[in-house]
């Protein structure tokens, strides 16, 4: 029987994830998932691709915003920007979003830690970022500061198959699920990569459409506990999960509506993809 085995949110894009027992589903993703993002002086987003040490950034939610922790820095409480906060256009991939900025204290804290001038911005209710129209289900489908889609799903069976292949390779170093930074992890699949065949799944009280596989990047090679980069899992994924110039692991989801997800919720496949 398929079920939700883990739920994760990533309050600051690029930062360490939080495993949660339940989460509210919004149109742009799980509540509090990737609603904050670091940007450089040009307004372009920062991620672990260029800043692996972001894996060491621990974020907890507070009643008024966030508390951040990082090696060598004292913890800092950051308030969610108010209606009078300064705003600026920020760039994430091909999208430009008008977003409010966090306090000067937050900018100073992150700039000192990353040893470059950065700002922390927030995605409030006024900020809007559309889903790629080639895959959107509705004209108003939106996404947070995630790479492209509201949620990412992975499965325990697929990770198990990947690690079996890694362990048979030249450097047998299996990887944990946090390398893939999923929002929803599924247990109970009869076969690895069974999720490739899913089109619609019911989880909790929400129906999700699986719009496309997730192409993986160098972030998967960064140890999320140490920030150290290696070669796996991309080296092994390249041997059996290649599609053109991309390697695939996980599936991107768009929710049908708001709702609630809980660890332990049953997962029902409502529709499968038609194989030509």
mmCIF file of C-alpha atoms in Angstrom:
data_model
loop_
_atom_site.group_PDB
_atom_site.id
_atom_site.type_symbol
_atom_site.label_atom_id
_atom_site.label_comp_id
_atom_site.label_asym_id
_atom_site.label_seq_id
_atom_site.Cartn_x
_atom_site.Cartn_y
_atom_site.Cartn_z
ATOM 1 C CA UNK A 1 0.000 0.000 0.000
ATOM 2 C CA UNK A 2 1.337 3.395 -0.966
ATOM 3 C CA UNK A 3 1.634 6.016 1.759
ATOM 4 C CA UNK A 4 3.369 9.272 2.625
ATOM 5 C CA UNK A 5 6.476 8.414 4.648
ATOM 6 C CA UNK A 6 7.991 11.890 4.972
ATOM 7 C CA UNK A 7 7.081 15.538 4.397
ATOM 8 C CA UNK A 8 9.745 18.229 4.092
ATOM 9 C CA UNK A 9 9.797 21.991 3.727
ATOM 10 C CA UNK A 10 12.754 24.253 2.974
ATOM 11 C CA UNK A 11 11.952 27.680 4.446
ATOM 12 C CA UNK A 12 14.921 29.403 2.751
ATOM 13 C CA UNK A 13 15.756 28.271 -0.766
ATOM 14 C CA UNK A 14 19.052 26.383 -0.615
ATOM 15 C CA UNK A 15 18.970 25.936 3.148
ATOM 16 C CA UNK A 16 18.594 22.716 5.091
ATOM 17 C CA UNK A 17 15.177 21.095 5.061
ATOM 18 C CA UNK A 18 12.732 20.536 7.915
ATOM 19 C CA UNK A 19 10.916 17.218 8.269
ATOM 20 C CA UNK A 20 7.351 17.899 9.441
ATOM 21 C CA UNK A 21 4.497 15.585 10.513
ATOM 22 C CA UNK A 22 1.912 17.490 8.478
ATOM 23 C CA UNK A 23 1.757 20.412 6.093
ATOM 24 C CA UNK A 24 -0.842 22.635 4.518
ATOM 25 C CA UNK A 25 -1.015 22.536 0.739
ATOM 26 C CA UNK A 26 -1.314 25.895 -1.018
ATOM 27 C CA UNK A 27 -1.505 26.566 -4.739
ATOM 28 C CA UNK A 28 2.190 27.529 -4.793
ATOM 29 C CA UNK A 29 3.319 24.563 -2.680
ATOM 30 C CA UNK A 30 3.476 23.516 0.967
ATOM 31 C CA UNK A 31 3.012 26.344 3.440
ATOM 32 C CA UNK A 32 6.370 27.955 4.336
ATOM 33 C CA UNK A 33 8.259 26.002 1.683
ATOM 34 C CA UNK A 34 10.828 28.168 -0.134
ATOM 35 C CA UNK A 35 9.084 31.424 0.722
ATOM 36 C CA UNK A 36 12.455 33.038 1.476
ATOM 37 C CA UNK A 37 15.447 33.383 -0.849
ATOM 38 C CA UNK A 38 18.922 34.904 -0.817
ATOM 39 C CA UNK A 39 19.912 37.177 -3.694
ATOM 40 C CA UNK A 40 23.114 38.897 -4.807
ATOM 41 C CA UNK A 41 23.548 42.592 -5.575
ATOM 42 C CA UNK A 42 22.023 42.093 -9.031
ATOM 43 C CA UNK A 43 18.949 40.487 -7.503
ATOM 44 C CA UNK A 44 19.765 36.996 -8.757
ATOM 45 C CA UNK A 45 19.010 34.019 -6.556
ATOM 46 C CA UNK A 46 21.620 32.047 -4.643
ATOM 47 C CA UNK A 47 21.490 28.273 -4.280
ATOM 48 C CA UNK A 48 23.733 25.375 -3.332
ATOM 49 C CA UNK A 49 24.854 25.183 -6.963
ATOM 50 C CA UNK A 50 27.183 28.108 -6.341
ATOM 51 C CA UNK A 51 27.156 28.137 -2.544
ATOM 52 C CA UNK A 52 27.387 24.580 -1.143
ATOM 53 C CA UNK A 53 27.722 25.901 2.410
ATOM 54 C CA UNK A 54 24.021 26.792 2.299
ATOM 55 C CA UNK A 55 23.511 23.112 3.155
ATOM 56 C CA UNK A 56 24.755 24.040 6.647
ATOM 57 C CA UNK A 57 22.090 26.712 7.122
ATOM 58 C CA UNK A 58 19.535 25.545 9.667
ATOM 59 C CA UNK A 59 16.209 27.357 9.701
ATOM 60 C CA UNK A 60 13.366 27.045 12.169
ATOM 61 C CA UNK A 61 10.020 28.800 11.972
ATOM 62 C CA UNK A 62 8.944 31.185 14.731
ATOM 63 C CA UNK A 63 5.687 32.972 15.485
ATOM 64 C CA UNK A 64 6.945 36.080 13.692
ATOM 65 C CA UNK A 65 9.257 34.698 11.005
ATOM 66 C CA UNK A 66 12.417 32.611 11.117
ATOM 67 C CA UNK A 67 15.386 31.793 13.323
ATOM 68 C CA UNK A 68 18.576 31.009 11.391
ATOM 69 C CA UNK A 69 21.661 29.146 12.558
ATOM 70 C CA UNK A 70 24.968 28.658 10.739
ATOM 71 C CA UNK A 71 28.460 27.528 11.748
ATOM 72 C CA UNK A 72 30.477 30.368 13.247
ATOM 73 C CA UNK A 73 27.483 32.696 13.597
ATOM 74 C CA UNK A 74 25.188 33.475 16.513
ATOM 75 C CA UNK A 75 21.536 32.598 15.817
ATOM 76 C CA UNK A 76 19.372 35.403 14.441
ATOM 77 C CA UNK A 77 15.624 35.941 14.579
ATOM 78 C CA UNK A 78 14.222 37.406 11.359
ATOM 79 C CA UNK A 79 10.773 38.942 11.224
ATOM 80 C CA UNK A 80 8.570 38.469 8.189
ATOM 81 C CA UNK A 81 8.650 41.766 6.253
ATOM 82 C CA UNK A 82 5.654 43.993 6.877
ATOM 83 C CA UNK A 83 3.528 45.894 4.412
ATOM 84 C CA UNK A 84 5.901 48.880 4.562
ATOM 85 C CA UNK A 85 9.053 46.848 3.796
ATOM 86 C CA UNK A 86 11.244 47.879 0.863
ATOM 87 C CA UNK A 87 10.672 45.785 -2.245
ATOM 88 C CA UNK A 88 12.769 44.992 -5.289
ATOM 89 C CA UNK A 89 12.625 42.807 -8.400
ATOM 90 C CA UNK A 90 14.388 39.495 -7.801
ATOM 91 C CA UNK A 91 15.406 37.023 -10.484
ATOM 92 C CA UNK A 92 14.999 33.260 -10.254
ATOM 93 C CA UNK A 93 15.840 31.446 -13.469
ATOM 94 C CA UNK A 94 13.789 33.216 -16.173
ATOM 95 C CA UNK A 95 11.296 34.758 -13.763
ATOM 96 C CA UNK A 96 11.285 38.205 -12.168
ATOM 97 C CA UNK A 97 9.336 38.554 -8.919
ATOM 98 C CA UNK A 98 8.626 41.721 -6.942
ATOM 99 C CA UNK A 99 9.509 40.726 -3.384
ATOM 100 C CA UNK A 100 9.915 42.507 -0.013
ATOM 101 C CA UNK A 101 13.312 42.508 1.706
ATOM 102 C CA UNK A 102 14.130 41.355 5.210
ATOM 103 C CA UNK A 103 15.764 43.621 7.795
ATOM 104 C CA UNK A 104 19.225 45.165 7.485
ATOM 105 C CA UNK A 105 20.325 42.911 10.357
ATOM 106 C CA UNK A 106 19.430 39.862 8.248
ATOM 107 C CA UNK A 107 21.355 41.235 5.266
ATOM 108 C CA UNK A 108 24.419 41.841 7.448
ATOM 109 C CA UNK A 109 24.219 38.372 9.044
ATOM 110 C CA UNK A 110 24.060 36.508 5.731
ATOM 111 C CA UNK A 111 26.612 38.774 4.021
ATOM 112 C CA UNK A 112 29.135 38.130 6.796
ATOM 113 C CA UNK A 113 28.550 34.379 6.728
ATOM 114 C CA UNK A 114 28.715 34.024 2.946
ATOM 115 C CA UNK A 115 31.516 36.608 2.639
ATOM 116 C CA UNK A 116 29.726 38.550 -0.067
ATOM 117 C CA UNK A 117 26.996 41.156 -0.266
ATOM 118 C CA UNK A 118 23.600 39.433 -0.223
ATOM 119 C CA UNK A 119 20.018 40.211 0.698
ATOM 120 C CA UNK A 120 17.230 38.025 2.019
ATOM 121 C CA UNK A 121 13.836 38.419 0.359
ATOM 122 C CA UNK A 122 10.416 36.979 1.090
ATOM 123 C CA UNK A 123 7.547 35.802 -1.092
ATOM 124 C CA UNK A 124 4.459 37.451 0.341
ATOM 125 C CA UNK A 125 0.875 37.300 -0.911
ATOM 126 C CA UNK A 126 1.534 40.172 -3.349
ATOM 127 C CA UNK A 127 4.430 38.372 -5.015
ATOM 128 C CA UNK A 128 3.477 36.152 -7.930
ATOM 129 C CA UNK A 129 5.493 33.667 -9.937
ATOM 130 C CA UNK A 130 3.683 31.599 -12.579
ATOM 131 C CA UNK A 131 4.350 27.943 -13.290
ATOM 132 C CA UNK A 132 5.902 27.284 -16.700
ATOM 133 C CA UNK A 133 2.914 27.713 -19.050
ATOM 134 C CA UNK A 134 3.970 24.615 -20.991
ATOM 135 C CA UNK A 135 3.080 22.528 -17.924
ATOM 136 C CA UNK A 136 0.572 24.647 -15.971
ATOM 137 C CA UNK A 137 -2.889 23.158 -15.545
ATOM 138 C CA UNK A 138 -4.603 26.520 -15.092
ATOM 139 C CA UNK A 139 -3.644 30.068 -16.110
ATOM 140 C CA UNK A 140 -3.217 31.105 -12.462
ATOM 141 C CA UNK A 141 -1.008 28.182 -11.355
ATOM 142 C CA UNK A 142 1.845 29.629 -9.332
ATOM 143 C CA UNK A 143 5.003 28.481 -7.587
ATOM 144 C CA UNK A 144 7.183 29.625 -4.699
ATOM 145 C CA UNK A 145 10.938 30.199 -4.992
ATOM 146 C CA UNK A 146 11.297 26.454 -5.753
ATOM 147 C CA UNK A 147 13.147 25.706 -8.973
ATOM 148 C CA UNK A 148 10.019 25.298 -11.046
ATOM 149 C CA UNK A 149 6.975 23.549 -9.558
ATOM 150 C CA UNK A 150 4.943 23.603 -6.340
ATOM 151 C CA UNK A 151 5.982 20.170 -4.989
ATOM 152 C CA UNK A 152 8.549 17.460 -5.621
ATOM 153 C CA UNK A 153 7.780 13.782 -4.976
ATOM 154 C CA UNK A 154 10.266 10.928 -4.597
ATOM 155 C CA UNK A 155 9.925 7.289 -3.539
ATOM 156 C CA UNK A 156 11.811 5.051 -1.142
ATOM 157 C CA UNK A 157 11.824 2.222 -3.694
ATOM 158 C CA UNK A 158 13.561 4.392 -6.300
ATOM 159 C CA UNK A 159 16.220 5.498 -3.822
ATOM 160 C CA UNK A 160 16.733 1.862 -2.861
ATOM 161 C CA UNK A 161 17.341 0.883 -6.489
ATOM 162 C CA UNK A 162 19.733 3.794 -6.975
ATOM 163 C CA UNK A 163 21.729 2.878 -3.862
ATOM 164 C CA UNK A 164 21.908 -0.780 -4.905
ATOM 165 C CA UNK A 165 23.573 0.363 -8.115
ATOM 166 C CA UNK A 166 25.868 2.791 -6.286
ATOM 167 C CA UNK A 167 26.958 0.030 -3.895
ATOM 168 C CA UNK A 168 27.865 -2.150 -6.888
ATOM 169 C CA UNK A 169 29.986 0.622 -8.382
ATOM 170 C CA UNK A 170 33.613 1.720 -7.941
ATOM 171 C CA UNK A 171 32.918 3.804 -4.812
ATOM 172 C CA UNK A 172 30.090 2.190 -2.824
ATOM 173 C CA UNK A 173 28.760 5.261 -1.005
ATOM 174 C CA UNK A 174 24.939 5.202 -0.866
ATOM 175 C CA UNK A 175 23.155 8.529 -0.545
ATOM 176 C CA UNK A 176 20.261 9.554 1.714
ATOM 177 C CA UNK A 177 16.987 10.975 0.436
ATOM 178 C CA UNK A 178 17.864 14.505 1.549
ATOM 179 C CA UNK A 179 20.225 14.788 -1.453
ATOM 180 C CA UNK A 180 17.109 15.143 -3.640
ATOM 181 C CA UNK A 181 15.373 17.730 -1.424
ATOM 182 C CA UNK A 182 11.847 16.351 -1.886
ATOM 183 C CA UNK A 183 8.639 17.679 -0.363
ATOM 184 C CA UNK A 184 6.869 14.302 -0.313
ATOM 185 C CA UNK A 185 8.460 10.863 0.041
ATOM 186 C CA UNK A 186 6.352 7.819 -0.825
ATOM 187 C CA UNK A 187 6.685 4.343 0.692
ATOM 188 C CA UNK A 188 5.166 1.080 -0.496
ATOM 189 C CA UNK A 189 5.902 1.118 -4.237
ATOM 190 C CA UNK A 190 5.998 -2.362 -5.729
ATOM 191 C CA UNK A 191 8.687 -1.351 -8.218
ATOM 192 C CA UNK A 192 11.359 1.360 -8.262
ATOM 193 C CA UNK A 193 10.491 4.373 -10.396
ATOM 194 C CA UNK A 194 6.853 3.325 -10.467
ATOM 195 C CA UNK A 195 6.104 7.038 -10.059
ATOM 196 C CA UNK A 196 7.252 7.548 -13.663
ATOM 197 C CA UNK A 197 3.912 6.056 -14.739
ATOM 198 C CA UNK A 198 1.680 8.159 -12.492
ATOM 199 C CA UNK A 199 -0.375 11.049 -13.847
ATOM 200 C CA UNK A 200 -2.733 11.846 -10.959
ATOM 201 C CA UNK A 201 -2.413 10.832 -7.308
ATOM 202 C CA UNK A 202 -4.640 11.431 -4.312
ATOM 203 C CA UNK A 203 -2.719 12.211 -1.111
ATOM 204 C CA UNK A 204 -4.626 13.251 1.975
ATOM 205 C CA UNK A 205 -7.553 15.333 0.783
ATOM 206 C CA UNK A 206 -5.780 16.751 -2.269
ATOM 207 C CA UNK A 207 -5.522 15.489 -5.835
ATOM 208 C CA UNK A 208 -2.161 16.190 -7.476
ATOM 209 C CA UNK A 209 -1.203 16.121 -11.131
ATOM 210 C CA UNK A 210 2.298 14.883 -11.904
ATOM 211 C CA UNK A 211 3.377 17.195 -14.691
ATOM 212 C CA UNK A 212 6.946 16.120 -15.485
ATOM 213 C CA UNK A 213 10.028 14.281 -14.196
ATOM 214 C CA UNK A 214 12.607 16.286 -12.270
ATOM 215 C CA UNK A 215 15.970 16.807 -13.971
ATOM 216 C CA UNK A 216 18.730 16.656 -11.387
ATOM 217 C CA UNK A 217 21.748 18.912 -10.969
ATOM 218 C CA UNK A 218 24.979 19.168 -8.991
ATOM 219 C CA UNK A 219 23.082 19.909 -5.761
ATOM 220 C CA UNK A 220 22.413 16.163 -5.416
ATOM 221 C CA UNK A 221 26.170 15.607 -5.047
ATOM 222 C CA UNK A 222 26.406 17.885 -1.981
ATOM 223 C CA UNK A 223 26.302 16.205 1.431
ATOM 224 C CA UNK A 224 23.475 18.015 3.215
ATOM 225 C CA UNK A 225 25.116 17.492 6.603
ATOM 226 C CA UNK A 226 28.629 18.680 5.751
ATOM 227 C CA UNK A 227 28.366 20.784 2.600
ATOM 228 C CA UNK A 228 31.064 18.628 0.966
ATOM 229 C CA UNK A 229 30.597 17.815 -2.713
ATOM 230 C CA UNK A 230 31.246 14.408 -4.287
ATOM 231 C CA UNK A 231 30.328 12.524 -7.482
ATOM 232 C CA UNK A 232 27.296 10.529 -6.413
ATOM 233 C CA UNK A 233 24.472 10.139 -7.158
ATOM 234 C CA UNK A 234 24.885 11.817 -10.569
ATOM 235 C CA UNK A 235 27.612 9.406 -11.643
ATOM 236 C CA UNK A 236 25.311 6.406 -11.198
ATOM 237 C CA UNK A 237 22.114 8.124 -12.332
ATOM 238 C CA UNK A 238 23.871 8.884 -15.605
ATOM 239 C CA UNK A 239 24.163 5.144 -16.253
ATOM 240 C CA UNK A 240 20.450 4.327 -16.143
ATOM 241 C CA UNK A 241 18.275 7.428 -15.698
ATOM 242 C CA UNK A 242 19.445 9.540 -18.586
ATOM 243 C CA UNK A 243 16.978 11.287 -20.911
ATOM 244 C CA UNK A 244 18.791 13.267 -23.564
ATOM 245 C CA UNK A 245 21.186 15.579 -21.743
ATOM 246 C CA UNK A 246 19.355 15.265 -18.405
ATOM 247 C CA UNK A 247 19.268 12.727 -15.594
ATOM 248 C CA UNK A 248 15.963 12.186 -13.831
ATOM 249 C CA UNK A 249 14.929 11.421 -10.268
ATOM 250 C CA UNK A 250 11.615 12.441 -8.708
ATOM 251 C CA UNK A 251 8.460 13.958 -10.135
ATOM 252 C CA UNK A 252 7.105 17.522 -10.141
ATOM 253 C CA UNK A 253 3.543 18.022 -8.870
ATOM 254 C CA UNK A 254 0.831 20.666 -9.096
ATOM 255 C CA UNK A 255 -2.009 20.489 -6.528
ATOM 256 C CA UNK A 256 -5.641 20.742 -7.558
ATOM 257 C CA UNK A 257 -6.540 22.861 -4.543
ATOM 258 C CA UNK A 258 -5.589 23.710 -0.977
ATOM 259 C CA UNK A 259 -5.688 20.968 1.637
ATOM 260 C CA UNK A 260 -3.666 19.059 4.200
ATOM 261 C CA UNK A 261 -0.980 16.390 3.936
ATOM 262 C CA UNK A 262 0.104 14.187 6.830
ATOM 263 C CA UNK A 263 2.790 11.564 7.249
ATOM 264 C CA UNK A 264 0.997 8.219 6.990
ATOM 265 C CA UNK A 265 -1.646 9.429 4.547
ATOM 266 C CA UNK A 266 -2.567 6.771 1.981
ATOM 267 C CA UNK A 267 -1.615 7.504 -1.618
ATOM 268 C CA UNK A 268 -3.945 6.427 -4.406
ATOM 269 C CA UNK A 269 -2.954 6.487 -8.062
ATOM 270 C CA UNK A 270 -6.001 7.864 -9.867
ATOM 271 C CA UNK A 271 -4.627 7.957 -13.405
ATOM 272 C CA UNK A 272 -1.554 6.559 -15.112
ATOM 273 C CA UNK A 273 0.284 7.791 -18.160
ATOM 274 C CA UNK A 274 -0.562 6.181 -21.457
ATOM 275 C CA UNK A 275 2.538 4.626 -22.952
ATOM 276 C CA UNK A 276 2.787 5.066 -26.702
#
